[in-house]
Amino acid sequence: MGHRRSKGGGALSYYITTPIYYVNAEPHLGHAYTTIGADILARHMRQRGEDVFFLTGTDEFGEPVAKAAEEQGVSPRELADRNSERFRALMPKIDASIDFFIRTSDPGHGAKVQEVLQRVHDNGHTYEGTYEGYYCPRCADFKTPTELGPGNTCPIHEIVLELEMEQNWFFRLSAFQEQLEQLYEDDPTFVLPDFRRNEALAFIKGGLQDVSLTRPKLSWGVPAPWDPDQVIYVWFDALLNYYTALSYAREGEDLTDRFWPATLHVMAKDILKFHSVYWPALLLAAGLPLPKGLYVHGYLLMDDKKMSKSLGNVLDPFEVIERFGVDALRFYCFREVSFGQDGSISPAGFEQRYETELANDFGNLASRTLAMIERYRDGTIPAGEVDAALAGGDDGLGDLRVRVCELLDRAEISRGLEACWAAVRRLNRYVEERQPWVLAKGEERSSELDDVLYNLAEGLRVVTLLLAAYMPGTCDKLLAALGVDGRELADLGSRGGGAEVERIPALFPKLEAAE
Ligand code: ME8
């Protein structure tokens, strides 16, 4: 079961989002990771002919940004402009095929936030009250007693929190307890993976407290329409980006009916509570349809700690791309760390996988296949019989497409990649077993050689089409060299012989020695 749905028989609409990133610092590999993950799914669904909209952007209001700006001696607007631009510049570098980049400082966003929250207010889900409790300015989160670390600290940022008291508007989150429990019961895949669903449900069952919806004293935010002395608490303003973007992403067009509710929100576990509890409750309060699902992945770790700007142990994605290339980055993140789990990454790990898997497994399969077709058949893929021995089993090519599609329906990105890689290795073994260079020695085994070359070219075509969502640039080059025009995943098994192939330079050249 996945999160996909049909709108009246035509193409499925597939609306996928990443979190919008705080502009209090520059992007790091953690941000690239989520965005690449979502991009893999977006690209894959486009190859399946679905109507895709892929959104990312920046979260610009609220205390985390206002504080960082103060520390740097600039206005929040200046800091937001500067860092938002860096996030935007990251997108083409990581080959993220986004359809829109939202900034919460966009006027179109603010206006829509006000409209939705006015409805929440009019529907009677707000009241005025006094908040007293511990607030982490870096998380922009009011911590419940069970969420606090020892000595009233923030367990994520490891800082001591002040007791805050302020007058603000509350959102009646507690009133949605039953509806949320029901939602989790009715739709067991609302949050994936399962263990994250259980965490979210446990949080709900622990008893929901009302939460602040607005904050006084802050000027960097969207004013509450019914009380302009207060601004909307940044998390509610931020969550609404997923909905507001559709109303103004295309000038003169409202995409809301076409794409809302969202198919999948992708994020890491740090913001599970906001997405799995506050977000559906807010939508219910506004009378809006709920997203189909969330996928909550783990952390990229460096030296066994979460890579984060506040801990300072971050890898710069721009530098990684410079050294290894964008597709190696896209591959490595999902190969080294199983999507959904936490996992460590390191420059040494990059190098190793680059050499053993990209250069030796995939690069080598591609270059030897193209070289043999050129040498033995003048560059034309011969017609041949499909080899049943390659089709079956866990690493067989026969149902590879179906297996990868099923996995990616559940956002199992690493498992989808694993399935493709097993097929790459199987094709390399096939070359060793069938030894085309021996078959090429005399005319008498010519039709056997045709079959082997045909099966190799076909296997490589299928696996490369499936890998194209993961490593778009590399796979495009290889598919062009194999004479494949389209990128659709329908009817994968139908190509005969006859296409012309071209030899190309190594897809993954030897790395320069590190400085
Ligand atoms: O939380 N490993 O923004 P943010 C994996 N603005 N993913 C990581 C990561 C790591 N080490 N570090 C960051 C916010 N991420 C809010 C979101 S959404 C309505 C508002 C990724 O800049 C991951 O997706 O702190 C995580 O959830 C997100 O960046 C947090 O980004």
Coordinates of C-alpha atoms and ligand atoms in Angstrom, one line a residue:
M1 CA 0.0 0.0 0.0
G2 CA 1.3 3.4 -0.8
H3 CA 0.0 6.9 -0.8
R4 CA -1.0 7.3 -4.4
R5 CA -4.4 8.0 -5.7
S6 CA -6.2 8.5 -9.0
K7 CA -8.3 11.5 -9.9
G8 CA -11.0 10.1 -12.1
G9 CA -9.2 7.6 -14.2
G10 CA -6.5 9.7 -15.8
A11 CA -2.9 10.3 -14.7
L12 CA -2.5 10.0 -11.0
S13 CA -1.6 13.2 -9.3
Y14 CA 1.5 13.0 -7.2
Y15 CA 2.3 16.0 -5.1
I16 CA 5.5 15.6 -3.1
T17 CA 7.1 18.1 -0.7
T18 CA 10.3 18.5 1.4
P19 CA 10.3 20.5 4.6
I20 CA 11.0 24.2 4.0
Y21 CA 14.4 24.9 5.4
Y22 CA 15.3 27.5 7.9
V23 CA 17.3 30.4 6.5
N24 CA 19.2 30.9 9.7
A25 CA 22.2 29.1 8.1
E26 CA 23.4 27.8 4.8
P27 CA 22.3 24.5 3.4
H28 CA 24.2 21.3 4.4
L29 CA 24.2 17.8 3.3
G30 CA 21.2 16.9 5.5
H31 CA 19.0 19.3 3.5
A32 CA 20.4 18.0 0.3
Y33 CA 19.6 14.5 1.5
T34 CA 15.8 15.0 2.0
T35 CA 15.6 17.0 -1.2
I36 CA 17.3 14.3 -3.3
G37 CA 15.1 11.7 -1.7
A38 CA 12.0 13.5 -2.7
D39 CA 13.5 14.2 -6.1
I40 CA 14.1 10.5 -6.8
L41 CA 10.4 9.9 -6.1
A42 CA 9.3 12.8 -8.2
R43 CA 11.4 11.7 -11.1
H44 CA 10.3 8.1 -10.8
M45 CA 6.6 9.1 -10.8
R46 CA 7.1 11.3 -13.8
Q47 CA 8.6 8.3 -15.6
R48 CA 5.4 6.5 -14.7
G49 CA 3.4 9.1 -16.5
E50 CA 1.9 10.7 -13.3
D51 CA 1.0 14.3 -12.9
V52 CA 3.8 15.4 -10.5
F53 CA 4.3 18.5 -8.5
F54 CA 7.4 18.7 -6.4
L55 CA 7.8 21.5 -3.9
T56 CA 10.6 22.7 -1.7
G57 CA 11.6 26.1 -0.3
T58 CA 12.6 28.1 2.7
D59 CA 11.0 28.9 6.1
E60 CA 11.9 32.5 6.9
F61 CA 9.8 33.8 9.7
G62 CA 10.0 33.4 13.5
E63 CA 12.5 33.4 16.2
P64 CA 15.2 31.1 14.8
V65 CA 15.8 33.5 11.9
A66 CA 15.2 36.7 13.9
K67 CA 17.8 35.5 16.4
A68 CA 20.4 34.4 13.9
A69 CA 20.0 37.8 12.1
E70 CA 20.5 39.7 15.3
E71 CA 23.7 37.7 16.0
Q72 CA 25.0 38.5 12.6
G73 CA 24.1 42.1 12.8
V74 CA 21.7 42.1 9.8
S75 CA 18.0 42.4 9.4
P76 CA 15.9 39.2 9.2
R77 CA 15.0 40.1 5.7
E78 CA 18.6 40.4 4.6
L79 CA 19.5 37.1 6.2
A80 CA 16.5 35.5 4.7
D81 CA 17.3 36.8 1.2
R82 CA 20.9 35.8 1.4
N83 CA 20.3 32.2 2.7
S84 CA 17.2 31.5 0.7
E85 CA 19.2 32.2 -2.4
R86 CA 21.8 29.6 -1.3
F87 CA 19.1 27.0 -0.9
R88 CA 17.7 27.9 -4.2
A89 CA 21.1 27.6 -5.8
L90 CA 21.5 24.2 -4.3
M91 CA 18.6 22.8 -6.3
P92 CA 20.1 22.7 -9.8
K93 CA 23.4 21.6 -8.2
I94 CA 21.8 18.5 -6.8
D95 CA 19.7 18.0 -9.9
A96 CA 16.5 18.5 -7.9
S97 CA 13.7 18.8 -10.5
I98 CA 11.5 21.1 -8.4
D99 CA 8.3 22.6 -9.7
F100 CA 8.3 25.5 -7.3
F101 CA 10.5 27.0 -4.7
I102 CA 8.4 28.6 -2.0
R103 CA 9.6 31.3 0.4
T104 CA 7.3 32.0 3.4
S105 CA 8.0 35.7 2.9
D106 CA 6.2 35.5 -0.5
P107 CA 3.2 37.8 -0.2
G108 CA 1.0 35.0 -1.8
H109 CA 1.9 32.7 1.1
G110 CA 1.2 35.2 3.9
A111 CA -2.2 36.1 2.4
K112 CA -3.3 32.5 2.2
V113 CA -2.0 31.7 5.7
Q114 CA -4.2 34.5 7.0
E115 CA -7.2 33.2 5.0
V116 CA -6.9 29.7 6.4
L117 CA -6.2 30.7 10.0
Q118 CA -9.1 33.1 9.9
R119 CA -11.2 30.1 9.1
V120 CA -9.7 28.2 12.0
H121 CA -10.5 31.1 14.2
D122 CA -14.1 31.5 12.9
N123 CA -14.7 27.8 13.3
G124 CA -14.1 28.3 17.1
H125 CA -10.8 26.5 17.4
T126 CA -8.8 29.3 19.0
Y127 CA -9.0 31.1 22.4
E128 CA -6.9 33.7 24.2
G129 CA -4.7 32.5 27.1
T130 CA -1.4 32.7 28.9
Y131 CA 1.4 30.4 27.9
E132 CA 3.9 29.3 30.6
G133 CA 6.5 26.8 29.8
Y134 CA 9.9 26.0 28.2
Y135 CA 10.5 27.2 24.7
C136 CA 13.5 26.3 22.5
P137 CA 14.2 29.3 20.2
R138 CA 16.3 27.1 17.9
C139 CA 13.5 24.5 17.4
A140 CA 10.9 27.2 17.6
D141 CA 9.1 24.6 19.8
F142 CA 7.3 24.8 23.1
K143 CA 8.5 21.6 24.8
T144 CA 6.2 19.5 26.9
P145 CA 7.6 18.2 30.2
T146 CA 8.3 14.8 28.7
E147 CA 10.2 16.3 25.8
L148 CA 12.7 18.2 28.0
G149 CA 16.2 17.0 28.6
P150 CA 17.9 17.0 32.0
G151 CA 18.1 20.4 33.7
N152 CA 15.3 21.8 31.4
T153 CA 17.5 21.5 28.3
C154 CA 16.6 21.1 24.7
P155 CA 17.6 17.5 23.8
I156 CA 18.3 18.4 20.2
H157 CA 20.3 21.6 20.7
E158 CA 21.7 20.9 24.1
I159 CA 21.0 24.3 25.5
V160 CA 19.3 25.3 28.7
L161 CA 15.8 26.7 28.1
E162 CA 14.2 29.7 29.8
L163 CA 10.7 29.5 31.3
E164 CA 8.6 31.8 29.1
M165 CA 5.3 33.4 30.0
E166 CA 3.3 35.2 27.4
Q167 CA -0.2 36.1 26.4
N168 CA -1.2 34.5 23.1
W169 CA -3.9 32.8 21.1
F170 CA -4.1 29.1 21.5
F171 CA -5.1 26.4 19.1
R172 CA -7.5 23.8 20.5
L173 CA -5.3 20.8 19.6
S174 CA -6.8 18.8 22.4
A175 CA -10.2 18.9 20.7
F176 CA -8.7 16.8 17.8
Q177 CA -7.5 13.9 19.9
E178 CA -10.2 11.4 18.9
Q179 CA -10.2 12.4 15.2
L180 CA -6.4 12.0 15.1
E181 CA -6.5 8.6 16.7
Q182 CA -9.2 7.6 14.3
L183 CA -7.1 8.8 11.3
Y184 CA -4.2 6.6 12.4
E185 CA -6.5 3.7 12.9
D186 CA -8.3 4.1 9.5
D187 CA -5.1 4.6 7.6
P188 CA -2.2 2.5 8.9
T189 CA 0.1 4.0 6.2
F190 CA -0.5 7.6 7.0
V191 CA 3.0 7.7 8.5
L192 CA 5.7 5.5 7.2
P193 CA 7.9 3.7 8.2
D194 CA 5.8 1.8 10.8
F195 CA 7.9 2.6 13.8
R196 CA 7.5 6.3 13.2
R197 CA 3.7 5.8 12.9
N198 CA 3.8 4.1 16.3
E199 CA 5.8 7.0 17.8
A200 CA 3.3 9.6 16.4
L201 CA 0.4 7.6 17.7
A202 CA 2.0 7.2 21.1
F203 CA 2.4 10.9 21.3
I204 CA -1.3 11.4 20.5
K205 CA -2.4 8.8 22.9
G206 CA -0.3 10.4 25.6
G207 CA -2.9 13.2 25.6
L208 CA -2.8 16.3 23.5
Q209 CA -2.4 19.7 25.1
D210 CA -3.5 22.9 23.4
V211 CA -0.7 24.8 21.7
S212 CA 0.2 28.5 21.0
L213 CA -1.0 29.6 17.6
T214 CA 0.3 33.1 17.8
R215 CA 3.1 34.9 19.6
P216 CA 3.4 38.5 20.8
K217 CA 6.5 40.6 20.7
L218 CA 7.7 39.3 17.4
S219 CA 7.6 41.5 14.3
W220 CA 9.1 39.0 11.9
G221 CA 6.1 37.0 11.0
V222 CA 2.6 36.8 9.5
P223 CA 0.2 39.0 11.5
A224 CA -2.8 37.2 12.9
P225 CA -5.7 38.7 10.9
W226 CA -8.1 38.9 13.9
D227 CA -5.4 40.4 16.2
P228 CA -2.6 42.2 14.4
D229 CA -0.6 42.7 17.6
Q230 CA 0.3 39.0 17.3
V231 CA 2.1 37.1 14.6
I232 CA 1.3 33.5 13.7
Y233 CA 3.5 31.0 15.5
V234 CA 6.1 30.1 12.9
W235 CA 5.3 26.4 12.8
F236 CA 1.7 26.9 11.7
D237 CA 2.8 29.5 9.1
A238 CA 5.5 27.0 7.9
L239 CA 3.3 23.9 7.7
L240 CA 0.8 25.8 5.6
N241 CA 3.3 26.3 2.9
Y242 CA 2.4 22.9 1.5
Y243 CA -1.1 24.2 0.9
T244 CA -0.5 27.9 0.1
A245 CA 2.1 27.2 -2.6
L246 CA -0.4 25.6 -5.0
S247 CA -2.5 28.8 -5.0
Y248 CA 0.2 31.0 -6.4
A249 CA 3.0 28.9 -7.8
R250 CA 1.7 29.4 -11.4
E251 CA 0.7 32.9 -12.3
G252 CA -3.0 33.2 -13.1
E253 CA -3.6 29.6 -12.2
D254 CA -4.7 27.9 -9.0
L255 CA -3.3 24.3 -8.7
T256 CA -5.1 23.5 -5.5
D257 CA -7.8 21.3 -7.0
R258 CA -5.3 19.5 -9.2
F259 CA -2.8 18.6 -6.4
W260 CA -4.4 19.0 -3.0
P261 CA -4.3 16.9 -0.8
A262 CA -0.6 16.3 -1.0
T263 CA 0.5 12.7 -1.8
L264 CA 3.6 12.6 0.4
H265 CA 5.4 14.9 2.8
V266 CA 9.1 13.8 3.2
M267 CA 11.1 14.9 6.3
A268 CA 13.4 13.7 9.0
K269 CA 12.3 12.5 12.4
D270 CA 13.2 15.9 14.1
I271 CA 9.9 17.4 12.9
L272 CA 7.7 14.3 13.2
K273 CA 5.4 15.9 15.9
F274 CA 4.6 18.9 13.8
H275 CA 3.7 17.0 10.7
S276 CA 2.0 14.0 12.2
V277 CA 0.0 15.8 14.9
Y278 CA -0.2 19.6 14.5
W279 CA -0.6 19.5 10.7
P280 CA -3.5 17.1 10.3
A281 CA -5.2 18.8 13.3
L282 CA -4.8 22.2 11.7
L283 CA -6.2 21.0 8.4
L284 CA -9.2 19.4 10.2
A285 CA -9.8 22.7 12.0
A286 CA -9.8 24.6 8.7
G287 CA -12.1 22.0 7.1
L288 CA -9.4 21.0 4.5
P289 CA -8.6 17.5 3.2
L290 CA -5.6 15.7 4.8
P291 CA -2.5 14.7 3.0
K292 CA -2.2 11.1 2.0
G293 CA 0.9 10.4 3.9
L294 CA 4.2 11.3 5.5
Y295 CA 7.6 9.6 5.1
V296 CA 9.9 10.2 8.0
H297 CA 13.5 9.4 7.4
G298 CA 16.4 9.2 9.8
Y299 CA 19.5 11.4 10.3
L300 CA 22.7 11.5 8.4
L301 CA 25.3 11.3 11.1
M302 CA 28.9 12.4 11.1
D303 CA 31.1 10.9 13.8
D304 CA 28.0 9.2 15.2
K305 CA 26.2 12.6 15.8
K306 CA 23.4 14.2 13.9
M307 CA 24.9 16.4 11.2
S308 CA 23.6 19.8 12.1
K309 CA 24.5 23.4 11.8
S310 CA 24.2 23.9 15.6
L311 CA 26.7 21.1 16.3
G312 CA 29.0 22.3 13.5
N313 CA 29.7 18.8 12.0
V314 CA 28.4 19.4 8.6
L315 CA 29.5 18.4 5.1
D316 CA 29.1 21.0 2.5
P317 CA 27.2 19.5 -0.4
F318 CA 28.8 21.9 -2.9
E319 CA 32.2 20.5 -2.0
V320 CA 31.1 16.9 -2.2
I321 CA 29.6 17.5 -5.6
E322 CA 32.8 19.2 -6.8
R323 CA 34.9 16.1 -5.9
F324 CA 32.6 13.2 -6.7
G325 CA 29.9 14.6 -9.0
V326 CA 26.3 15.0 -8.3
D327 CA 25.2 11.5 -9.2
A328 CA 27.7 9.9 -6.9
L329 CA 26.3 12.1 -4.1
R330 CA 22.7 11.1 -5.0
F331 CA 23.7 7.4 -5.1
Y332 CA 25.9 7.4 -2.0
C333 CA 23.4 8.9 0.4
F334 CA 20.8 6.3 -0.3
R335 CA 23.2 3.4 -0.6
E336 CA 25.2 4.0 2.5
V337 CA 22.3 4.9 4.8
S338 CA 19.1 2.9 4.6
F339 CA 16.4 5.4 4.0
G340 CA 14.3 5.6 7.1
Q341 CA 17.2 4.7 9.5
D342 CA 20.0 6.9 10.9
G343 CA 23.4 6.2 9.4
S344 CA 26.9 7.5 9.3
I345 CA 28.5 9.0 6.2
S346 CA 32.1 9.9 5.7
P347 CA 34.4 11.0 2.9
A348 CA 36.2 7.7 3.0
G349 CA 32.9 5.9 2.6
F350 CA 32.2 8.0 -0.5
E351 CA 35.4 7.1 -2.1
Q352 CA 35.0 3.4 -1.4
R353 CA 31.5 3.2 -2.9
Y354 CA 32.5 5.4 -5.8
E355 CA 35.2 3.0 -6.7
T356 CA 33.7 -0.4 -6.0
E357 CA 30.1 0.2 -6.9
L358 CA 29.9 3.1 -9.3
A359 CA 33.1 2.7 -11.3
N360 CA 33.5 -1.1 -11.0
D361 CA 29.9 -2.4 -10.9
F362 CA 27.9 0.0 -13.0
G363 CA 30.5 1.9 -15.0
N364 CA 32.2 -1.3 -16.0
L365 CA 29.0 -3.0 -17.0
A366 CA 28.1 0.0 -19.2
S367 CA 31.5 0.3 -20.8
R368 CA 32.0 -3.4 -21.5
T369 CA 28.5 -3.8 -22.9
L370 CA 28.9 -0.9 -25.3
A371 CA 32.5 -1.9 -26.2
M372 CA 31.5 -5.5 -27.1
I373 CA 28.6 -4.5 -29.2
E374 CA 30.8 -2.1 -31.1
R375 CA 33.7 -4.6 -31.5
Y376 CA 31.7 -7.7 -32.4
R377 CA 28.6 -6.2 -34.1
D378 CA 29.7 -2.9 -35.5
G379 CA 27.7 -1.0 -32.9
T380 CA 24.3 -2.4 -33.7
I381 CA 22.5 -4.3 -31.0
P382 CA 21.7 -7.7 -32.5
A383 CA 18.3 -9.4 -32.3
G384 CA 18.3 -12.2 -29.8
E385 CA 16.2 -14.6 -27.6
V386 CA 15.4 -13.4 -24.1
D387 CA 17.4 -15.5 -21.7
A388 CA 15.1 -17.0 -19.1
A389 CA 18.1 -17.5 -16.8
L390 CA 18.3 -13.7 -16.4
A391 CA 14.7 -13.2 -15.7
G392 CA 13.9 -15.0 -12.5
G393 CA 14.9 -14.9 -8.9
D394 CA 15.4 -12.0 -6.4
D395 CA 17.9 -10.3 -8.6
G396 CA 16.1 -11.2 -11.9
L397 CA 15.3 -8.6 -14.5
G398 CA 11.9 -10.1 -15.4
D399 CA 10.0 -8.2 -12.7
L400 CA 12.5 -5.6 -11.7
R401 CA 10.3 -2.8 -12.8
V402 CA 7.3 -4.1 -10.8
R403 CA 9.4 -4.6 -7.7
V404 CA 11.0 -1.1 -7.9
C405 CA 7.7 0.5 -8.5
E406 CA 6.2 -1.2 -5.5
L407 CA 9.0 -0.2 -3.3
L408 CA 8.9 3.4 -4.5
D409 CA 5.2 3.5 -3.9
R410 CA 6.1 3.2 -0.3
A411 CA 9.1 5.6 -0.6
E412 CA 11.5 2.7 0.0
I413 CA 14.2 4.5 -1.8
S414 CA 17.2 2.5 -0.6
R415 CA 15.5 -0.8 -1.2
G416 CA 14.6 0.2 -4.7
L417 CA 18.2 1.1 -5.3
E418 CA 19.3 -2.2 -3.8
A419 CA 17.0 -4.1 -6.2
C420 CA 18.6 -2.3 -9.2
W421 CA 22.1 -2.9 -7.9
A422 CA 21.4 -6.6 -7.5
A423 CA 20.5 -6.6 -11.2
V424 CA 23.6 -4.7 -12.2
R425 CA 25.7 -7.3 -10.4
R426 CA 23.7 -10.1 -12.0
L427 CA 24.4 -8.7 -15.4
N428 CA 28.1 -8.5 -14.6
R429 CA 28.1 -12.1 -13.5
Y430 CA 26.3 -13.0 -16.8
V431 CA 29.2 -11.5 -18.7
E432 CA 31.7 -13.6 -16.7
E433 CA 29.6 -16.8 -17.2
R434 CA 28.9 -16.4 -20.9
Q435 CA 32.3 -15.0 -21.8
P436 CA 31.3 -13.2 -25.0
W437 CA 35.0 -12.9 -26.0
V438 CA 35.2 -16.7 -26.3
L439 CA 31.9 -16.9 -28.3
A440 CA 33.4 -14.3 -30.6
K441 CA 36.3 -16.5 -31.6
G442 CA 34.5 -18.3 -34.4
E443 CA 31.4 -18.0 -36.6
E444 CA 29.8 -21.2 -35.3
R445 CA 28.7 -19.6 -32.0
S446 CA 27.6 -16.4 -33.6
S447 CA 23.9 -16.7 -32.7
E448 CA 24.8 -17.5 -29.1
L449 CA 26.9 -14.3 -29.1
D450 CA 23.9 -12.4 -30.5
D451 CA 21.7 -13.6 -27.7
V452 CA 24.3 -12.7 -25.0
L453 CA 24.8 -9.2 -26.4
Y454 CA 21.1 -8.7 -26.9
N455 CA 20.4 -9.7 -23.3
L456 CA 23.1 -7.5 -21.9
A457 CA 21.9 -4.4 -23.9
E458 CA 18.3 -5.1 -22.8
G459 CA 19.2 -5.7 -19.2
L460 CA 21.3 -2.5 -19.1
R461 CA 18.5 -0.5 -20.7
V462 CA 16.0 -1.7 -18.1
V463 CA 18.2 -1.1 -15.1
T464 CA 19.4 2.2 -16.4
L465 CA 15.8 3.4 -17.0
L466 CA 15.0 2.5 -13.4
L467 CA 18.2 4.1 -12.1
A468 CA 17.5 7.3 -14.1
A469 CA 15.5 8.7 -11.1
Y470 CA 18.5 8.2 -8.9
M471 CA 21.3 9.3 -11.1
P472 CA 19.6 11.3 -13.9
G473 CA 22.7 12.9 -15.6
T474 CA 24.7 9.7 -15.8
C475 CA 21.7 7.6 -16.9
D476 CA 20.8 10.1 -19.6
K477 CA 24.2 9.8 -21.1
L478 CA 24.1 6.0 -21.0
L479 CA 20.6 5.8 -22.4
A480 CA 21.6 8.0 -25.2
A481 CA 24.6 5.8 -25.9
L482 CA 22.2 2.8 -26.0
G483 CA 19.9 4.5 -28.5
V484 CA 17.0 4.8 -26.0
D485 CA 14.9 7.9 -26.6
G486 CA 12.0 7.9 -24.1
R487 CA 12.2 7.6 -20.3
E488 CA 8.8 6.1 -19.7
L489 CA 8.7 3.0 -17.6
A490 CA 5.7 1.4 -19.3
D491 CA 6.4 -1.5 -21.6
L492 CA 9.9 -1.9 -20.5
G493 CA 10.4 -5.3 -21.9
S494 CA 9.5 -4.6 -25.5
R495 CA 12.6 -3.5 -27.4
G496 CA 14.0 -5.8 -30.1
G497 CA 17.5 -5.6 -31.6
G498 CA 18.6 -3.0 -34.2
A499 CA 19.4 0.1 -32.2
E500 CA 22.8 1.7 -32.8
V501 CA 25.0 2.2 -29.8
E502 CA 27.8 4.6 -29.2
R503 CA 30.9 4.4 -27.0
I504 CA 31.2 7.0 -24.4
P505 CA 33.9 8.1 -21.9
A506 CA 33.9 6.4 -18.5
L507 CA 30.8 7.3 -16.6
F508 CA 32.7 7.3 -13.3
P509 CA 36.3 8.3 -14.1
K510 CA 39.1 7.6 -11.6
L511 CA 39.1 10.1 -8.7
E512 CA 41.8 12.7 -8.4
A513 CA 43.7 12.1 -5.1
A514 CA 42.2 14.1 -2.2
E515 CA 44.2 17.2 -1.2
Ligands
ME8_1 O1 13.0 22.1 10.7 N1 20.0 14.2 8.4 O2 14.0 23.4 9.1 P1 15.5 22.8 9.1 C1 18.9 14.1 7.7 N2 11.9 24.9 9.0 N3 18.1 15.1 7.4 C2 18.5 16.3 7.8 C3 19.6 16.5 8.7 C4 20.4 15.3 8.9 N4 21.5 15.4 9.7 N5 19.7 17.8 9.0 C5 18.6 18.4 8.4 C6 13.0 23.0 9.9 N6 17.9 17.5 7.7 C7 11.7 23.7 9.6 C8 10.8 22.8 8.8 S1 8.5 22.3 7.4 C9 7.0 22.9 7.4 C10 9.4 23.4 8.4 C11 16.7 17.8 6.9 O3 16.3 23.8 8.2 C12 15.5 17.0 7.3 O4 14.6 16.9 6.3 O5 15.9 22.6 10.5 C13 15.0 17.8 8.5 O6 13.6 17.4 8.8 C14 15.0 19.1 7.9 O7 16.3 19.1 7.2 C15 15.1 20.2 9.0 O8 15.4 21.5 8.3

